XYZ file of C-alpha atoms in Angstrom:
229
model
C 253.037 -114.030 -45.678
C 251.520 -117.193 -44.466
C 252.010 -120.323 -46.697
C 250.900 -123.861 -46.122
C 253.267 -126.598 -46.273
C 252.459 -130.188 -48.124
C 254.345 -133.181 -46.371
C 254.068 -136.333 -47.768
C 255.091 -138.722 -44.562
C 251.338 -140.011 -44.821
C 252.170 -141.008 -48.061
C 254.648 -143.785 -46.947
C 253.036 -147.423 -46.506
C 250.371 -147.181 -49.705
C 253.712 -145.478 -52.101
C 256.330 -148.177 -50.634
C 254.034 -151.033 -51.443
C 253.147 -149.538 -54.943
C 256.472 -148.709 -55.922
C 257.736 -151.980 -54.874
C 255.171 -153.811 -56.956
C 255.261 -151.820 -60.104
C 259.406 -152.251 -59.734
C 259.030 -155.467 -59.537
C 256.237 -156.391 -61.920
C 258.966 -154.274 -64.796
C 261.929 -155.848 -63.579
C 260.749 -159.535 -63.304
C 258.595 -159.774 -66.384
C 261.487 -158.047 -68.568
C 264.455 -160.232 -67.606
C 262.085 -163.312 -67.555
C 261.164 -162.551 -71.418
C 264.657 -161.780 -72.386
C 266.274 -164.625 -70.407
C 263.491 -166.949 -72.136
C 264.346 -165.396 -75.311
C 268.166 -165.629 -74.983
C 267.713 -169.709 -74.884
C 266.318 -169.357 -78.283
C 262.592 -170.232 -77.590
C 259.747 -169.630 -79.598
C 257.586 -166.645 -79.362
C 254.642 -168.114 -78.446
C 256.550 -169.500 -75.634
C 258.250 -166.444 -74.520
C 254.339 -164.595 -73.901
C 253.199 -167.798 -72.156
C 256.011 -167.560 -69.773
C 255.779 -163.691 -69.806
C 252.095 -163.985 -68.956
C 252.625 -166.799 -66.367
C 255.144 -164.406 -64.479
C 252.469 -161.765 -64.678
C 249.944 -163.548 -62.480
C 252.290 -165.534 -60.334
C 254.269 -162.776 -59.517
C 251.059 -160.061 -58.364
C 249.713 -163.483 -56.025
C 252.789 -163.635 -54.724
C 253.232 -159.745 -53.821
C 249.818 -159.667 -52.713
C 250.628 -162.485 -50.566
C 254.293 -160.991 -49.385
C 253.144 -157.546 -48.768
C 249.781 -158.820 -46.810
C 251.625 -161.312 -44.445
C 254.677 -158.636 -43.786
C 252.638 -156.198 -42.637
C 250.619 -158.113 -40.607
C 253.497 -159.187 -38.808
C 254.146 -154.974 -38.372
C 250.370 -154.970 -37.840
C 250.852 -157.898 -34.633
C 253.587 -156.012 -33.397
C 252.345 -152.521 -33.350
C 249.112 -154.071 -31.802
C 251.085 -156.279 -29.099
C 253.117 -153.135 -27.837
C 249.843 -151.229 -27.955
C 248.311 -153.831 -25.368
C 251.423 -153.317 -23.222
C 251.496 -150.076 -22.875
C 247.579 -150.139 -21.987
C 248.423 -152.311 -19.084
C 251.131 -149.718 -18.183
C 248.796 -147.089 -18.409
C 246.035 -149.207 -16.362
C 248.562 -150.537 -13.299
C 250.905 -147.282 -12.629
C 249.247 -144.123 -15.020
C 251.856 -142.015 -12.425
C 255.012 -143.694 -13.755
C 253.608 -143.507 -17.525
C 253.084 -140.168 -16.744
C 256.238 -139.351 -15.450
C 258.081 -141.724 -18.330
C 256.157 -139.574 -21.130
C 257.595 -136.310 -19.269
C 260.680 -137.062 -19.689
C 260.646 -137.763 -23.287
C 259.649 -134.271 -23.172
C 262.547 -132.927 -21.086
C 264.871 -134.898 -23.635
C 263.456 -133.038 -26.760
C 264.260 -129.329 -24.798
C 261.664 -128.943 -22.644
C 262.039 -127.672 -18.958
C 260.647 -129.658 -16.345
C 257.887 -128.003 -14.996
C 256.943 -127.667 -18.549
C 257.284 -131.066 -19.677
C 255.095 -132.139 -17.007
C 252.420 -129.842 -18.098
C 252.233 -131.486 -21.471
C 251.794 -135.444 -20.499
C 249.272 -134.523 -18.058
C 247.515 -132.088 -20.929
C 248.246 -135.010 -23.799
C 247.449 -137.913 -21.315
C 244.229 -136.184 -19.926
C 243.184 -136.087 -23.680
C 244.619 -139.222 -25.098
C 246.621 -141.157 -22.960
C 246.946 -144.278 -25.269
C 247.662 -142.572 -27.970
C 250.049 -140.525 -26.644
C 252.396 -142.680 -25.143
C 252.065 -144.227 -28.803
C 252.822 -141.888 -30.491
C 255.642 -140.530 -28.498
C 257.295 -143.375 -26.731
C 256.470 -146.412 -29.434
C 257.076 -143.853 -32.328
C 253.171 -145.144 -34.007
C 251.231 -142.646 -35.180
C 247.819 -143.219 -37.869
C 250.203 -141.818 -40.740
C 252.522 -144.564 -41.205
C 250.280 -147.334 -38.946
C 250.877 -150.985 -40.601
C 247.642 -151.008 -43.071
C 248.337 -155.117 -44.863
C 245.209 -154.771 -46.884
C 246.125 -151.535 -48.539
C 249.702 -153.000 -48.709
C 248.359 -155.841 -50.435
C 246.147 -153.897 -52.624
C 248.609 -151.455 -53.822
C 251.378 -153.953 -54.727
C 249.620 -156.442 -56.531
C 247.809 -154.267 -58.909
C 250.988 -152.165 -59.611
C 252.622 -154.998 -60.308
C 250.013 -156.353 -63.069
C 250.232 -153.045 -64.539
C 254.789 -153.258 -64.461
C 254.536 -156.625 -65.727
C 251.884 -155.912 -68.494
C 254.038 -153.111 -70.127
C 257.209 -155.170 -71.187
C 255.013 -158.137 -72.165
C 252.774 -156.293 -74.702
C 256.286 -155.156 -76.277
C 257.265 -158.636 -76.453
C 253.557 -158.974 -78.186
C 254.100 -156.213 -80.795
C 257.986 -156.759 -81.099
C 258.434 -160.495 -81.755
C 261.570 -161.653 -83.701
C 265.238 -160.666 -83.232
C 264.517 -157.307 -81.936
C 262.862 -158.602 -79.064
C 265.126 -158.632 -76.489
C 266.693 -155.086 -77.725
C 263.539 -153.439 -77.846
C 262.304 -155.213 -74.256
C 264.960 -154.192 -72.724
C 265.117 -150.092 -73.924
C 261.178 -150.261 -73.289
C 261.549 -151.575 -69.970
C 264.228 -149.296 -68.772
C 262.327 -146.496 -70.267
C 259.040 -147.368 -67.891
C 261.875 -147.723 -64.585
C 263.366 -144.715 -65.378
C 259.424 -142.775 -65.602
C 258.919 -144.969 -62.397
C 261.451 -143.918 -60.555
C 261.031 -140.138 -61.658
C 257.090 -140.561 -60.740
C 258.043 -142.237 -57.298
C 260.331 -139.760 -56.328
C 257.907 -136.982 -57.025
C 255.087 -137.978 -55.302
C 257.475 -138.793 -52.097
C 259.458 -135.477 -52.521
C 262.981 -136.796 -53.535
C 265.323 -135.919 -56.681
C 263.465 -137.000 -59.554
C 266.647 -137.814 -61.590
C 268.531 -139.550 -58.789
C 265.052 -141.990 -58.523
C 265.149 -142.523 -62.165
C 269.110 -143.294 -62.048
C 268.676 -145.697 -58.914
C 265.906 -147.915 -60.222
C 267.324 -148.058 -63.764
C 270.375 -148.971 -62.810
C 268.947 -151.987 -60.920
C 266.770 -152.824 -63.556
C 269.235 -152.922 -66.248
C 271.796 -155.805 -63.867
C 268.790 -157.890 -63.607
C 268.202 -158.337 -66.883
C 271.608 -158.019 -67.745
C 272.138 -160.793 -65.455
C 269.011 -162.549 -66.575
C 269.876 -162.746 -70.605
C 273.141 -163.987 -69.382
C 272.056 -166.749 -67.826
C 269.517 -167.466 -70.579
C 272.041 -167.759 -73.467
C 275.055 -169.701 -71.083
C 272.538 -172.428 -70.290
C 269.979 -171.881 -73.566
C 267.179 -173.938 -72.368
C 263.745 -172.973 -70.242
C 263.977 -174.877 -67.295
């Protein structure tokens, strides 16, 4: 019976970036709302700095996630170069080197030999890339996308616990922001680990848990120092 099989490595650098940002966007927001709230400011104060954090927090992931992976951009781009000149001054030794790679992963000699010469007749470059640097298109540095993905999961993280602070102003509001926003982790994490392939429960646990110390941690601070600084 043949089957097909659905891996989700590809999947990496877009999901990291979103999953990061959406994380983040839930986390911040929340414990900045609750920790505003815990000093005992006013509501329309609490959305102002809820909506503040909102926009200064998906610049500043956009910002984060586009100059990090540049610099895993530069890199992958500055070993590509060297390897180039490897390939241009001594294509015998590179040949050799990628053989042995070979030989180290099980195959026999005479074998392993076969296959650079094959792989580097085809696409030298890009094999020595793929096999000695470990970069492959899959999982290639990609800072726009990065960029992209982070900040607009993040507005979307950051706009769910603020419009409960909208609907839910009053005493209840730091009660209800909190069980709201560890509600949307906990689907987060679930809906993270699925598309990546991991335990659904053990992603909802790990990002809740998280969650729930920052803005434990947050509301603390809030009502031991009770002012907005």
């Amino acid at each position: 019976m043949s089957h097909s099989e659905i891996h989700r490595s590809h999947r990496v650098g877009w999901l990291r970036a979103a999953v990061l940002g959406a994380n983040d966007g839930i986390v911040s927001t929340a414990s900045l709302i609750i920790g505003v709230a815990a000093a005992s400011t006013a509501h329309e104060g609490i959305l102002l700095a809820g909506a503040a954090g909102l926009v200064a927090g998906a610049m500043s992931m956009a910002a984060g996630e586009y100059v990090s992976v540049s610099s895993q951009s530069d890199t992958e781009k500055a070993d590509l170069a060297i390897e180039k000149k490897s390939l241009e001054q001594d294509v015998e030794f590179e040949k050799e080197e990628l053989a042995k790679i070979y030989e180290r992963r099980g195959l026999e000699s005479f074998l392993a030999k076969q296959v650079a010469e094959q792989l580097m007749a085809h696409d030298a470059l890009g094999a020595h890339a793929r096999d000695e640097i470990g970069i492959s298109e899959s999982v290639s540095a990609k800072p726009v996308q990065a960029a992209f993905s982070s900040a607009g999961t993040f507005t979307v993280g950051a706009a769910l616990p603020l419009v409960v602070a909208w609907v839910v102003p009053g005493s209840q509001l730091i009660p209800v922001v909190a069980v709201f926003s560890l509600v949307f982790l906990a689907l987060l994490g679930g809906i993270a680990a699925r598309a990546g392939g991991a335990s659904i429960a053990v992603g909802a646990i790990r990002v809740t848990f998280w969650g729930s110390l920052a803005m434990a941690l947050t509301a603390g601070v809030g009502r031991i120092f009770g002012v907005v600084a």
